Tab-separated table of C-alpha atoms in Angstrom:
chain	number	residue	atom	x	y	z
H	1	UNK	CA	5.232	17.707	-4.394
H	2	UNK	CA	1.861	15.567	-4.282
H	3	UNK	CA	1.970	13.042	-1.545
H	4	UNK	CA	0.377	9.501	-2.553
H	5	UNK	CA	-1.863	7.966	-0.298
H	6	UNK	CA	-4.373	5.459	-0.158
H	7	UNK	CA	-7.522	5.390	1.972
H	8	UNK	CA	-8.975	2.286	3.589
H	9	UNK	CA	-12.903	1.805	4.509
H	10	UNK	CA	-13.992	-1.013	6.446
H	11	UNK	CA	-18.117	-1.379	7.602
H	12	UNK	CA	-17.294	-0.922	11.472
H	13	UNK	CA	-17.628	-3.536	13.210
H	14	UNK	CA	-21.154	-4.667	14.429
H	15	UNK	CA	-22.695	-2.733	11.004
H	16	UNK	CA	-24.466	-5.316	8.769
H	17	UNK	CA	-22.183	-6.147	5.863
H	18	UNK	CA	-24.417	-7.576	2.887
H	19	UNK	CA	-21.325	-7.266	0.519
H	20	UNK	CA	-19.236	-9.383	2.907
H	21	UNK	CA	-22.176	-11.766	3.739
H	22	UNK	CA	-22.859	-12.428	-0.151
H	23	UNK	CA	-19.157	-13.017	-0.935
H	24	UNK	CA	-19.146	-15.622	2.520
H	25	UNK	CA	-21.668	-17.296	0.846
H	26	UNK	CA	-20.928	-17.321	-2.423
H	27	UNK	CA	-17.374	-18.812	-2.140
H	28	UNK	CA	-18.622	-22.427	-0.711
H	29	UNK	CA	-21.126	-22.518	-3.625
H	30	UNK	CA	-18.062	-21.915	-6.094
H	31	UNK	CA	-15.914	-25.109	-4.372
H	32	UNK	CA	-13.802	-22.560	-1.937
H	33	UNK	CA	-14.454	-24.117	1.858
H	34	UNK	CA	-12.683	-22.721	4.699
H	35	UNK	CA	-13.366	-18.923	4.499
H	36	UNK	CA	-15.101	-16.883	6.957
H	37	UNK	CA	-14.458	-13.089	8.570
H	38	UNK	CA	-15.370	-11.922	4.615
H	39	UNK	CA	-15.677	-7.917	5.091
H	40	UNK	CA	-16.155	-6.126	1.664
H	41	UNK	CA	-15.150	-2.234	1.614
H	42	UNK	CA	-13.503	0.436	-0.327
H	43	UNK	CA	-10.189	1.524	-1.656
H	44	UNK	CA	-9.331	5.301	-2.125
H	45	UNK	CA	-5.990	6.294	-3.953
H	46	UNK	CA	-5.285	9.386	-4.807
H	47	UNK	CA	-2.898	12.096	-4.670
H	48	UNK	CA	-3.085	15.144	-2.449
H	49	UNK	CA	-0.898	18.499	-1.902
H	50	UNK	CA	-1.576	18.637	1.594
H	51	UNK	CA	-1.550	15.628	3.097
H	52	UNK	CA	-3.022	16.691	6.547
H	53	UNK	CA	-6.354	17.280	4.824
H	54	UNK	CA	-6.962	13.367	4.176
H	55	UNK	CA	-8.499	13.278	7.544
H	56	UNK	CA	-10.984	15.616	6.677
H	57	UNK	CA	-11.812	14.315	3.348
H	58	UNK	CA	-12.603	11.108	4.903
H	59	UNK	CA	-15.081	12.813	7.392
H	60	UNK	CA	-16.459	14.573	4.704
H	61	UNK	CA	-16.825	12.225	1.095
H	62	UNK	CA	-14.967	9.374	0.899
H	63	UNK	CA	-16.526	7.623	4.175
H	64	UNK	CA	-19.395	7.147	5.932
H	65	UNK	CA	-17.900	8.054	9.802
H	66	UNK	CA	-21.424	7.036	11.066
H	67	UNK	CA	-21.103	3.250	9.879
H	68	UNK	CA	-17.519	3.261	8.383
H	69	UNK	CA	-14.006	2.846	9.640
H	70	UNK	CA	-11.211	4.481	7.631
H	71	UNK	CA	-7.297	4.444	7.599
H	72	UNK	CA	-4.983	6.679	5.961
H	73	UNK	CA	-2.092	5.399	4.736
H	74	UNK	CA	0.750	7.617	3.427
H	75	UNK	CA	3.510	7.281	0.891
H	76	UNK	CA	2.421	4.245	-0.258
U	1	UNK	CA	-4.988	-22.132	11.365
U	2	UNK	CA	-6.975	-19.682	9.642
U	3	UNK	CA	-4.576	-16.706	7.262
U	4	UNK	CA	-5.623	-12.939	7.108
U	5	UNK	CA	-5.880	-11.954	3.896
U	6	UNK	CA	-6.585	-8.129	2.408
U	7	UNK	CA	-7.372	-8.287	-1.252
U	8	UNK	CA	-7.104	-4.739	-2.997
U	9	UNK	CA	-8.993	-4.453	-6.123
U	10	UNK	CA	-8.655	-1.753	-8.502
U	11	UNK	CA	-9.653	-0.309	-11.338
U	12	UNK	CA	-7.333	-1.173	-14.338
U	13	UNK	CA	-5.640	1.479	-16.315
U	14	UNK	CA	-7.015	3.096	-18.943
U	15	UNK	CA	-10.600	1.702	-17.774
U	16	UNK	CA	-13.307	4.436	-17.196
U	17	UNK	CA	-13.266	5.004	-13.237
U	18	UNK	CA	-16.634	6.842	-12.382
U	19	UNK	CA	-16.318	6.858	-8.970
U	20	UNK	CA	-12.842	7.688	-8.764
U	21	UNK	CA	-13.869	10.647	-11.448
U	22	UNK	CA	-16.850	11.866	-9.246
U	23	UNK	CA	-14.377	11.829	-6.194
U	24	UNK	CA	-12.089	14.148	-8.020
U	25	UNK	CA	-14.547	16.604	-9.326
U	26	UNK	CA	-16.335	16.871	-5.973
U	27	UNK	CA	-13.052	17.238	-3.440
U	28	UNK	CA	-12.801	20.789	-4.879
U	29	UNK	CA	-16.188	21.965	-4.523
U	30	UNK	CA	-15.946	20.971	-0.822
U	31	UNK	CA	-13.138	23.255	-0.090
U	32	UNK	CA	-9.947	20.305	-1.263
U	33	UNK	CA	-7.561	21.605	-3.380
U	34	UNK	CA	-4.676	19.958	-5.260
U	35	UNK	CA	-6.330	16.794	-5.106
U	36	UNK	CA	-5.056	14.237	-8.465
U	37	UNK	CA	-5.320	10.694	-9.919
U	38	UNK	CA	-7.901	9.702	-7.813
U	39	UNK	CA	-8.548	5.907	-7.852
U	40	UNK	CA	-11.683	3.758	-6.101
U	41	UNK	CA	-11.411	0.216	-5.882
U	42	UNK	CA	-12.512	-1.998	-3.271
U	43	UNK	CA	-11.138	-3.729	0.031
U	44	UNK	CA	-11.864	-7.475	0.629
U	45	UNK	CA	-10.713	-8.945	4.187
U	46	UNK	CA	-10.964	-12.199	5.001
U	47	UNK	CA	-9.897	-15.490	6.918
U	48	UNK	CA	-8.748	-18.726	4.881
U	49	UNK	CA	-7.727	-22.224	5.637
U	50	UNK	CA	-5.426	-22.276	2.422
U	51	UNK	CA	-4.479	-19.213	0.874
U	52	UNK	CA	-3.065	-21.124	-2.317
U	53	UNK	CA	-6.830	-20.640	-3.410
U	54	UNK	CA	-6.617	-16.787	-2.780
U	55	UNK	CA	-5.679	-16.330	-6.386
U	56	UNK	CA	-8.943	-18.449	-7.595
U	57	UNK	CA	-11.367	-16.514	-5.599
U	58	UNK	CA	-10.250	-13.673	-7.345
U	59	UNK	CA	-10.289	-14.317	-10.253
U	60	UNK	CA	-13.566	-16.167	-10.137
U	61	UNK	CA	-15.534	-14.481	-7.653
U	62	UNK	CA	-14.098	-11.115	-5.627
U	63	UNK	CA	-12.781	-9.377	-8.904
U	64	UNK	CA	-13.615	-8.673	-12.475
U	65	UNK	CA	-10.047	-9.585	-14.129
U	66	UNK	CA	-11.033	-7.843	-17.262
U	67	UNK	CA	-11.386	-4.604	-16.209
U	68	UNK	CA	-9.833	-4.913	-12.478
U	69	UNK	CA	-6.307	-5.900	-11.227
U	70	UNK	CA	-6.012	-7.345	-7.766
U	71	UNK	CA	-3.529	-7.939	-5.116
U	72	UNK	CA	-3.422	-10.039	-2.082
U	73	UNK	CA	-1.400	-9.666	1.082
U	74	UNK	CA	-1.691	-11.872	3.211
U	75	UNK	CA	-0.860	-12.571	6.781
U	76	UNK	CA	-1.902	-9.113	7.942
């Protein structure tokens, strides 16, 4: 029975975030005030047989381990 | 006060999903098996003053509400 689980990748911290930067800047321009901390990353879903391969698959494809965080969340 | 907010965007259904597509065909030829409906969307954190406007950025600025659905938690 596939096990649903969703994967999420943040820039670690101290790793320049242009995608987070733009969006800080972009939301004042746009009449939003008040918003800062803007990180921009990715969103895995999928579905997996084995569910204690994620880890691996993270190391491996779906992040960056060198300038990316990732967390695994299961049976979501 | 400032709110944590986590905005997941992702691809809506039934819209081509090239990433999530190019995940799925290349978890098997690194050794993953049983790997299904994989999904990539992306992960936007951030800090607001009013979160009433969370809805507004999205729609406007973070996502692309023809072809993406989003959801915001907040308070994380």
């Amino acid at each position: 029975m596939p096990v649903k689980a969703t994967v999420l990748i943040r820039p670690k911290e101290g790793i320049l975030d242009p995608q987070g930067q733009a969006v800080e800047e972009a939301l004042p321009a746009l009449g939003f005030e008040g918003v800062s901390h803007v990180h921009v990353g990715r969103l895995v879903e999928l579905e997996v047989e084995d569910a204690s391969q994620l880890e691996a698959m993270c190391e491996k494809l779906l992040a960056n381990p060198l300038i990316e965080d990732y967390e695994i969340v299961t049976g979501s």
